[in-house]
C-alpha positions as protocol buffer text, in pm:
chain_id: "A"
residue {
  index: 1
  type: UNK
  ca { x: -5258 y: 45 z: -25232 }
}
residue {
  index: 2
  type: UNK
  ca { x: -5231 y: 63 z: -24835 }
}
residue {
  index: 3
  type: UNK
  ca { x: -4913 y: 283 z: -24700 }
}
residue {
  index: 4
  type: UNK
  ca { x: -4764 y: 276 z: -24352 }
}
residue {
  index: 5
  type: UNK
  ca { x: -4632 y: 580 z: -24278 }
}
residue {
  index: 6
  type: UNK
  ca { x: -4387 y: 556 z: -23939 }
}
residue {
  index: 7
  type: UNK
  ca { x: -4101 y: 755 z: -23727 }
}
residue {
  index: 8
  type: UNK
  ca { x: -3803 y: 468 z: -23716 }
}
residue {
  index: 9
  type: UNK
  ca { x: -3683 y: 132 z: -23875 }
}
residue {
  index: 10
  type: UNK
  ca { x: -3934 y: -147 z: -23618 }
}
residue {
  index: 11
  type: UNK
  ca { x: -4167 y: 47 z: -23574 }
}
residue {
  index: 12
  type: UNK
  ca { x: -4334 y: -125 z: -23841 }
}
residue {
  index: 13
  type: UNK
  ca { x: -4325 y: -468 z: -23606 }
}
residue {
  index: 14
  type: UNK
  ca { x: -4643 y: -358 z: -23385 }
}
residue {
  index: 15
  type: UNK
  ca { x: -4864 y: -384 z: -23666 }
}
residue {
  index: 16
  type: UNK
  ca { x: -4689 y: -557 z: -23851 }
}
residue {
  index: 17
  type: UNK
  ca { x: -4944 y: -917 z: -23909 }
}
residue {
  index: 18
  type: UNK
  ca { x: -5166 y: -647 z: -24116 }
}
residue {
  index: 19
  type: UNK
  ca { x: -4935 y: -539 z: -24371 }
}
residue {
  index: 20
  type: UNK
  ca { x: -4839 y: -913 z: -24439 }
}
residue {
  index: 21
  type: UNK
  ca { x: -5174 y: -937 z: -24403 }
}
residue {
  index: 22
  type: UNK
  ca { x: -5255 y: -698 z: -24685 }
}
residue {
  index: 23
  type: UNK
  ca { x: -4979 y: -814 z: -24871 }
}
residue {
  index: 24
  type: UNK
  ca { x: -5059 y: -1144 z: -24913 }
}
residue {
  index: 25
  type: UNK
  ca { x: -5444 y: -1068 z: -25074 }
}
residue {
  index: 26
  type: UNK
  ca { x: -5256 y: -825 z: -25310 }
}
residue {
  index: 27
  type: UNK
  ca { x: -5322 y: -544 z: -25151 }
}
residue {
  index: 28
  type: UNK
  ca { x: -5012 y: -338 z: -25265 }
}
residue {
  index: 29
  type: UNK
  ca { x: -4869 y: -170 z: -24910 }
}
residue {
  index: 30
  type: UNK
  ca { x: -4538 y: 75 z: -24846 }
}
residue {
  index: 31
  type: UNK
  ca { x: -4388 y: 101 z: -24534 }
}
residue {
  index: 32
  type: UNK
  ca { x: -4227 y: 492 z: -24498 }
}
residue {
  index: 33
  type: UNK
  ca { x: -4008 y: 516 z: -24243 }
}
residue {
  index: 34
  type: UNK
  ca { x: -3923 y: 947 z: -24191 }
}
residue {
  index: 35
  type: UNK
  ca { x: -3633 y: 917 z: -23965 }
}
residue {
  index: 36
  type: UNK
  ca { x: -3310 y: 733 z: -24021 }
}
residue {
  index: 37
  type: UNK
  ca { x: -3221 y: 571 z: -23657 }
}
residue {
  index: 38
  type: UNK
  ca { x: -2899 y: 677 z: -23627 }
}
residue {
  index: 39
  type: UNK
  ca { x: -2884 y: 724 z: -23248 }
}
residue {
  index: 40
  type: UNK
  ca { x: -3053 y: 386 z: -23152 }
}
residue {
  index: 41
  type: UNK
  ca { x: -2661 y: 222 z: -23063 }
}
residue {
  index: 42
  type: UNK
  ca { x: -2661 y: -24 z: -22844 }
}
residue {
  index: 43
  type: UNK
  ca { x: -2293 y: -133 z: -22696 }
}
residue {
  index: 44
  type: UNK
  ca { x: -2391 y: -533 z: -22792 }
}
residue {
  index: 45
  type: UNK
  ca { x: -2377 y: -436 z: -23152 }
}
residue {
  index: 46
  type: UNK
  ca { x: -2050 y: -276 z: -23221 }
}
residue {
  index: 47
  type: UNK
  ca { x: -2169 y: -30 z: -23356 }
}
residue {
  index: 48
  type: UNK
  ca { x: -2202 y: 323 z: -23282 }
}
residue {
  index: 49
  type: UNK
  ca { x: -2442 y: 621 z: -23340 }
}
residue {
  index: 50
  type: UNK
  ca { x: -2402 y: 768 z: -23684 }
}
residue {
  index: 51
  type: UNK
  ca { x: -2393 y: 740 z: -24006 }
}
residue {
  index: 52
  type: UNK
  ca { x: -2259 y: 337 z: -23982 }
}
residue {
  index: 53
  type: UNK
  ca { x: -2617 y: 241 z: -23786 }
}
residue {
  index: 54
  type: UNK
  ca { x: -2863 y: 492 z: -23944 }
}
residue {
  index: 55
  type: UNK
  ca { x: -2695 y: 327 z: -24296 }
}
residue {
  index: 56
  type: UNK
  ca { x: -2745 y: -53 z: -24069 }
}
residue {
  index: 57
  type: UNK
  ca { x: -3095 y: 74 z: -24000 }
}
residue {
  index: 58
  type: UNK
  ca { x: -3222 y: 152 z: -24289 }
}
residue {
  index: 59
  type: UNK
  ca { x: -3049 y: -269 z: -24455 }
}
residue {
  index: 60
  type: UNK
  ca { x: -3281 y: -347 z: -24138 }
}
residue {
  index: 61
  type: UNK
  ca { x: -3541 y: -125 z: -24284 }
}
residue {
  index: 62
  type: UNK
  ca { x: -3576 y: -293 z: -24636 }
}
residue {
  index: 63
  type: UNK
  ca { x: -3530 y: -662 z: -24498 }
}
residue {
  index: 64
  type: UNK
  ca { x: -3822 y: -650 z: -24268 }
}
residue {
  index: 65
  type: UNK
  ca { x: -4055 y: -468 z: -24582 }
}
residue {
  index: 66
  type: UNK
  ca { x: -3965 y: -726 z: -24812 }
}
residue {
  index: 67
  type: UNK
  ca { x: -4069 y: -1035 z: -24520 }
}
residue {
  index: 68
  type: UNK
  ca { x: -4344 y: -885 z: -24551 }
}
residue {
  index: 69
  type: UNK
  ca { x: -4342 y: -910 z: -24853 }
}
residue {
  index: 70
  type: UNK
  ca { x: -4407 y: -513 z: -24898 }
}
residue {
  index: 71
  type: UNK
  ca { x: -4326 y: -329 z: -25181 }
}
residue {
  index: 72
  type: UNK
  ca { x: -3947 y: -196 z: -25101 }
}
residue {
  index: 73
  type: UNK
  ca { x: -3916 y: 7 z: -24776 }
}
residue {
  index: 74
  type: UNK
  ca { x: -3926 y: 434 z: -24847 }
}
residue {
  index: 75
  type: UNK
  ca { x: -3693 y: 594 z: -24657 }
}
residue {
  index: 76
  type: UNK
  ca { x: -3687 y: 1001 z: -24630 }
}
residue {
  index: 77
  type: UNK
  ca { x: -3401 y: 1007 z: -24424 }
}
residue {
  index: 78
  type: UNK
  ca { x: -3508 y: 1298 z: -24147 }
}
residue {
  index: 79
  type: UNK
  ca { x: -3204 y: 1316 z: -23833 }
}
residue {
  index: 80
  type: UNK
  ca { x: -3364 y: 1097 z: -23550 }
}
residue {
  index: 81
  type: UNK
  ca { x: -3468 y: 1179 z: -23172 }
}
residue {
  index: 82
  type: UNK
  ca { x: -3519 y: 1550 z: -23431 }
}
residue {
  index: 83
  type: UNK
  ca { x: -3836 y: 1615 z: -23647 }
}
residue {
  index: 84
  type: UNK
  ca { x: -3903 y: 1863 z: -23255 }
}
residue {
  index: 85
  type: UNK
  ca { x: -3638 y: 2163 z: -23494 }
}
residue {
  index: 86
  type: UNK
  ca { x: -3702 y: 2501 z: -23461 }
}
residue {
  index: 87
  type: UNK
  ca { x: -3410 y: 2619 z: -23611 }
}
residue {
  index: 88
  type: UNK
  ca { x: -3519 y: 2821 z: -23884 }
}
residue {
  index: 89
  type: UNK
  ca { x: -3866 y: 2929 z: -23796 }
}
residue {
  index: 90
  type: UNK
  ca { x: -4096 y: 2720 z: -23542 }
}
residue {
  index: 91
  type: UNK
  ca { x: -4170 y: 2362 z: -23719 }
}
residue {
  index: 92
  type: UNK
  ca { x: -3944 y: 2380 z: -24046 }
}
residue {
  index: 93
  type: UNK
  ca { x: -3816 y: 2040 z: -23983 }
}
residue {
  index: 94
  type: UNK
  ca { x: -4244 y: 1951 z: -23883 }
}
residue {
  index: 95
  type: UNK
  ca { x: -4268 y: 2116 z: -24246 }
}
residue {
  index: 96
  type: UNK
  ca { x: -4072 y: 2002 z: -24451 }
}
residue {
  index: 97
  type: UNK
  ca { x: -4238 y: 1622 z: -24336 }
}
residue {
  index: 98
  type: UNK
  ca { x: -4552 y: 1717 z: -24372 }
}
residue {
  index: 99
  type: UNK
  ca { x: -4465 y: 1776 z: -24781 }
}
residue {
  index: 100
  type: UNK
  ca { x: -4225 y: 1526 z: -24899 }
}
residue {
  index: 101
  type: UNK
  ca { x: -4561 y: 1275 z: -24715 }
}
residue {
  index: 102
  type: UNK
  ca { x: -4872 y: 1548 z: -24820 }
}
residue {
  index: 103
  type: UNK
  ca { x: -4578 y: 1460 z: -25256 }
}
residue {
  index: 104
  type: UNK
  ca { x: -4580 y: 1056 z: -25217 }
}
residue {
  index: 105
  type: UNK
  ca { x: -4904 y: 995 z: -25119 }
}
residue {
  index: 106
  type: UNK
  ca { x: -5014 y: 1247 z: -25417 }
}
residue {
  index: 107
  type: UNK
  ca { x: -4796 y: 963 z: -25596 }
}
residue {
  index: 108
  type: UNK
  ca { x: -4865 y: 651 z: -25443 }
}
residue {
  index: 109
  type: UNK
  ca { x: -5267 y: 725 z: -25431 }
}
residue {
  index: 110
  type: UNK
  ca { x: -5300 y: 546 z: -25112 }
}
residue {
  index: 111
  type: UNK
  ca { x: -5690 y: 434 z: -25014 }
}
residue {
  index: 112
  type: UNK
  ca { x: -5561 y: 392 z: -24644 }
}
residue {
  index: 113
  type: UNK
  ca { x: -5331 y: 565 z: -24395 }
}
residue {
  index: 114
  type: UNK
  ca { x: -5190 y: 427 z: -24116 }
}
residue {
  index: 115
  type: UNK
  ca { x: -4937 y: 594 z: -23896 }
}
residue {
  index: 116
  type: UNK
  ca { x: -4878 y: 688 z: -23466 }
}
residue {
  index: 117
  type: UNK
  ca { x: -5198 y: 811 z: -23312 }
}
residue {
  index: 118
  type: UNK
  ca { x: -5094 y: 1104 z: -23012 }
}
residue {
  index: 119
  type: UNK
  ca { x: -5017 y: 836 z: -22783 }
}
residue {
  index: 120
  type: UNK
  ca { x: -4694 y: 771 z: -23034 }
}
residue {
  index: 121
  type: UNK
  ca { x: -4784 y: 418 z: -22821 }
}
residue {
  index: 122
  type: UNK
  ca { x: -4558 y: 433 z: -22582 }
}
residue {
  index: 123
  type: UNK
  ca { x: -4500 y: 834 z: -22587 }
}
residue {
  index: 124
  type: UNK
  ca { x: -4165 y: 845 z: -22793 }
}
residue {
  index: 125
  type: UNK
  ca { x: -4199 y: 1205 z: -22939 }
}
residue {
  index: 126
  type: UNK
  ca { x: -4046 y: 1089 z: -23241 }
}
residue {
  index: 127
  type: UNK
  ca { x: -4341 y: 867 z: -23345 }
}
residue {
  index: 128
  type: UNK
  ca { x: -4602 y: 1127 z: -23187 }
}
residue {
  index: 129
  type: UNK
  ca { x: -4442 y: 1408 z: -23433 }
}
residue {
  index: 130
  type: UNK
  ca { x: -4431 y: 1156 z: -23730 }
}
residue {
  index: 131
  type: UNK
  ca { x: -4801 y: 1099 z: -23712 }
}
residue {
  index: 132
  type: UNK
  ca { x: -4950 y: 1468 z: -23679 }
}
residue {
  index: 133
  type: UNK
  ca { x: -4742 y: 1565 z: -23970 }
}
residue {
  index: 134
  type: UNK
  ca { x: -4921 y: 1309 z: -24152 }
}
residue {
  index: 135
  type: UNK
  ca { x: -5287 y: 1413 z: -23958 }
}
residue {
  index: 136
  type: UNK
  ca { x: -5193 y: 1741 z: -24136 }
}
residue {
  index: 137
  type: UNK
  ca { x: -5191 y: 1631 z: -24384 }
}
residue {
  index: 138
  type: UNK
  ca { x: -5551 y: 1469 z: -24397 }
}
residue {
  index: 139
  type: UNK
  ca { x: -5667 y: 1733 z: -24208 }
}
residue {
  index: 140
  type: UNK
  ca { x: -5587 y: 1993 z: -24481 }
}
residue {
  index: 141
  type: UNK
  ca { x: -5727 y: 1796 z: -24761 }
}
residue {
  index: 142
  type: UNK
  ca { x: -5480 y: 1675 z: -24913 }
}
residue {
  index: 143
  type: UNK
  ca { x: -5544 y: 1364 z: -25006 }
}
residue {
  index: 144
  type: UNK
  ca { x: -5768 y: 1215 z: -25227 }
}
residue {
  index: 145
  type: UNK
  ca { x: -6150 y: 1188 z: -25118 }
}
residue {
  index: 146
  type: UNK
  ca { x: -6201 y: 844 z: -24925 }
}
residue {
  index: 147
  type: UNK
  ca { x: -5887 y: 843 z: -24776 }
}
residue {
  index: 148
  type: UNK
  ca { x: -5907 y: 599 z: -24492 }
}
residue {
  index: 149
  type: UNK
  ca { x: -5640 y: 788 z: -24217 }
}
residue {
  index: 150
  type: UNK
  ca { x: -5553 y: 498 z: -23861 }
}
residue {
  index: 151
  type: UNK
  ca { x: -5405 y: 440 z: -23555 }
}
residue {
  index: 152
  type: UNK
  ca { x: -5237 y: 177 z: -23447 }
}
residue {
  index: 153
  type: UNK
  ca { x: -5349 y: 135 z: -23028 }
}
residue {
  index: 154
  type: UNK
  ca { x: -5505 y: -112 z: -22771 }
}
residue {
  index: 155
  type: UNK
  ca { x: -5745 y: -153 z: -22548 }
}
residue {
  index: 156
  type: UNK
  ca { x: -5627 y: -98 z: -22092 }
}
residue {
  index: 157
  type: UNK
  ca { x: -5686 y: -470 z: -22031 }
}
residue {
  index: 158
  type: UNK
  ca { x: -5441 y: -567 z: -22294 }
}
residue {
  index: 159
  type: UNK
  ca { x: -5182 y: -267 z: -22215 }
}
residue {
  index: 160
  type: UNK
  ca { x: -5167 y: -319 z: -21871 }
}
residue {
  index: 161
  type: UNK
  ca { x: -5087 y: -613 z: -21862 }
}
residue {
  index: 162
  type: UNK
  ca { x: -4864 y: -661 z: -22180 }
}
residue {
  index: 163
  type: UNK
  ca { x: -4475 y: -732 z: -22138 }
}
residue {
  index: 164
  type: UNK
  ca { x: -4296 y: -431 z: -22253 }
}
residue {
  index: 165
  type: UNK
  ca { x: -4220 y: -418 z: -22659 }
}
residue {
  index: 166
  type: UNK
  ca { x: -3846 y: -324 z: -22701 }
}
residue {
  index: 167
  type: UNK
  ca { x: -3854 y: -169 z: -22296 }
}
residue {
  index: 168
  type: UNK
  ca { x: -4190 y: 22 z: -22324 }
}
residue {
  index: 169
  type: UNK
  ca { x: -4499 y: -5 z: -22230 }
}
residue {
  index: 170
  type: UNK
  ca { x: -4789 y: 111 z: -22495 }
}
residue {
  index: 171
  type: UNK
  ca { x: -5079 y: 383 z: -22352 }
}
residue {
  index: 172
  type: UNK
  ca { x: -5363 y: 289 z: -22337 }
}
residue {
  index: 173
  type: UNK
  ca { x: -5653 y: 405 z: -22625 }
}
residue {
  index: 174
  type: UNK
  ca { x: -6047 y: 411 z: -22490 }
}
residue {
  index: 175
  type: UNK
  ca { x: -6157 y: 77 z: -22643 }
}
residue {
  index: 176
  type: UNK
  ca { x: -6515 y: 213 z: -22791 }
}
residue {
  index: 177
  type: UNK
  ca { x: -6237 y: 386 z: -23002 }
}
residue {
  index: 178
  type: UNK
  ca { x: -6051 y: 135 z: -23077 }
}
residue {
  index: 179
  type: UNK
  ca { x: -6370 y: 26 z: -23445 }
}
residue {
  index: 180
  type: UNK
  ca { x: -6132 y: -100 z: -23745 }
}
residue {
  index: 181
  type: UNK
  ca { x: -6007 y: -481 z: -23636 }
}
residue {
  index: 182
  type: UNK
  ca { x: -5798 y: -634 z: -23846 }
}
residue {
  index: 183
  type: UNK
  ca { x: -5734 y: -1055 z: -23758 }
}
residue {
  index: 184
  type: UNK
  ca { x: -5488 y: -1253 z: -23864 }
}
residue {
  index: 185
  type: UNK
  ca { x: -5344 y: -1633 z: -23997 }
}
residue {
  index: 186
  type: UNK
  ca { x: -5070 y: -1780 z: -23812 }
}
residue {
  index: 187
  type: UNK
  ca { x: -4823 y: -1710 z: -24149 }
}
residue {
  index: 188
  type: UNK
  ca { x: -4889 y: -1328 z: -24125 }
}
residue {
  index: 189
  type: UNK
  ca { x: -4817 y: -1379 z: -23752 }
}
residue {
  index: 190
  type: UNK
  ca { x: -4456 y: -1582 z: -23877 }
}
residue {
  index: 191
  type: UNK
  ca { x: -4364 y: -1311 z: -24132 }
}
residue {
  index: 192
  type: UNK
  ca { x: -4485 y: -1003 z: -23834 }
}
residue {
  index: 193
  type: UNK
  ca { x: -4179 y: -1273 z: -23649 }
}
residue {
  index: 194
  type: UNK
  ca { x: -3925 y: -1270 z: -23916 }
}
residue {
  index: 195
  type: UNK
  ca { x: -3937 y: -948 z: -23963 }
}
residue {
  index: 196
  type: UNK
  ca { x: -3848 y: -792 z: -23592 }
}
residue {
  index: 197
  type: UNK
  ca { x: -3563 y: -1038 z: -23642 }
}
residue {
  index: 198
  type: UNK
  ca { x: -3506 y: -820 z: -23906 }
}
residue {
  index: 199
  type: UNK
  ca { x: -3415 y: -547 z: -23663 }
}
residue {
  index: 200
  type: UNK
  ca { x: -3131 y: -708 z: -23547 }
}
residue {
  index: 201
  type: UNK
  ca { x: -2973 y: -408 z: -23418 }
}
residue {
  index: 202
  type: UNK
  ca { x: -3255 y: -292 z: -23188 }
}
residue {
  index: 203
  type: UNK
  ca { x: -3283 y: -602 z: -22970 }
}
residue {
  index: 204
  type: UNK
  ca { x: -3081 y: -908 z: -22908 }
}
residue {
  index: 205
  type: UNK
  ca { x: -3201 y: -1287 z: -22896 }
}
residue {
  index: 206
  type: UNK
  ca { x: -3394 y: -1280 z: -22611 }
}
residue {
  index: 207
  type: UNK
  ca { x: -3489 y: -918 z: -22614 }
}
residue {
  index: 208
  type: UNK
  ca { x: -3684 y: -1053 z: -22952 }
}
residue {
  index: 209
  type: UNK
  ca { x: -3856 y: -1336 z: -22775 }
}
residue {
  index: 210
  type: UNK
  ca { x: -3975 y: -1068 z: -22522 }
}
residue {
  index: 211
  type: UNK
  ca { x: -4104 y: -797 z: -22802 }
}
residue {
  index: 212
  type: UNK
  ca { x: -4293 y: -1101 z: -22898 }
}
residue {
  index: 213
  type: UNK
  ca { x: -4454 y: -1199 z: -22579 }
}
residue {
  index: 214
  type: UNK
  ca { x: -4547 y: -914 z: -22529 }
}
residue {
  index: 215
  type: UNK
  ca { x: -4716 y: -828 z: -22920 }
}
residue {
  index: 216
  type: UNK
  ca { x: -4899 y: -1151 z: -22826 }
}
residue {
  index: 217
  type: UNK
  ca { x: -5063 y: -1050 z: -22580 }
}
residue {
  index: 218
  type: UNK
  ca { x: -5114 y: -731 z: -22692 }
}
residue {
  index: 219
  type: UNK
  ca { x: -5263 y: -840 z: -23119 }
}
residue {
  index: 220
  type: UNK
  ca { x: -5431 y: -1193 z: -22963 }
}
residue {
  index: 221
  type: UNK
  ca { x: -5517 y: -1282 z: -23339 }
}
residue {
  index: 222
  type: UNK
  ca { x: -5592 y: -848 z: -23408 }
}
residue {
  index: 223
  type: UNK
  ca { x: -5486 y: -578 z: -23456 }
}
residue {
  index: 224
  type: UNK
  ca { x: -5600 y: -283 z: -23351 }
}
residue {
  index: 225
  type: UNK
  ca { x: -5709 y: 71 z: -23438 }
}
residue {
  index: 226
  type: UNK
  ca { x: -5796 y: 428 z: -23420 }
}
residue {
  index: 227
  type: UNK
  ca { x: -5988 y: 582 z: -23801 }
}
residue {
  index: 228
  type: UNK
  ca { x: -5907 y: 930 z: -23776 }
}
residue {
  index: 229
  type: UNK
  ca { x: -6302 y: 1103 z: -23813 }
}
residue {
  index: 230
  type: UNK
  ca { x: -6619 y: 922 z: -23803 }
}
residue {
  index: 231
  type: UNK
  ca { x: -6627 y: 611 z: -23844 }
}
residue {
  index: 232
  type: UNK
  ca { x: -6867 y: 270 z: -23764 }
}
residue {
  index: 233
  type: UNK
  ca { x: -6693 y: -35 z: -23646 }
}
residue {
  index: 234
  type: UNK
  ca { x: -6521 y: -229 z: -23921 }
}
residue {
  index: 235
  type: UNK
  ca { x: -6330 y: -559 z: -23944 }
}
residue {
  index: 236
  type: UNK
  ca { x: -6088 y: -449 z: -24258 }
}
residue {
  index: 237
  type: UNK
  ca { x: -5956 y: -84 z: -24310 }
}
residue {
  index: 238
  type: UNK
  ca { x: -6046 y: -12 z: -24669 }
}
């Protein structure tokens, strides 16, 4: 079982072909989305930020999971761009997220978890905070022994030359840390392209084409990961 935990609907596109590959090979793969994406409005969609957009983005996440061959998406519904809310006590919302994730991991019993690393891809605060909440659960020893945690990332030689992904450039990860790599098939890549099309509120057809160019340059046939903790080089996440 593999559980991918990301901050927003569409974050999973960064690792989509790896998710498609494992689902195709018979792994049970879950996509968990922390926030509702309600603030990701674009004028050309005609959908205002708020409840209406959150509902559409939930449908987009379900479409993406279905297209990649995953289990139905698990939507936690935390408010977009608000994981750092300090009301009540410092870190209240993040603590609540960590508790929800703890419960999910106990129920789903993953062998592998994927989430954002400390850089959050291109630095989005929700990305970083979601990854930190996942890592907190691991650091506290709340997952079963042997459960592996990975952060997706790419070396500077790829990030520096890649076109922007969703208009942003990814922060690089030192290549010596990217010790897990997952090659994928042309069919997995095609599934990833179809899943990207699910997120129609986040990119026009032209923008989606640019995103595909960026991802092709970043992947080059392989999604690379940094393992949490220690471990040697490997060509599988399991």
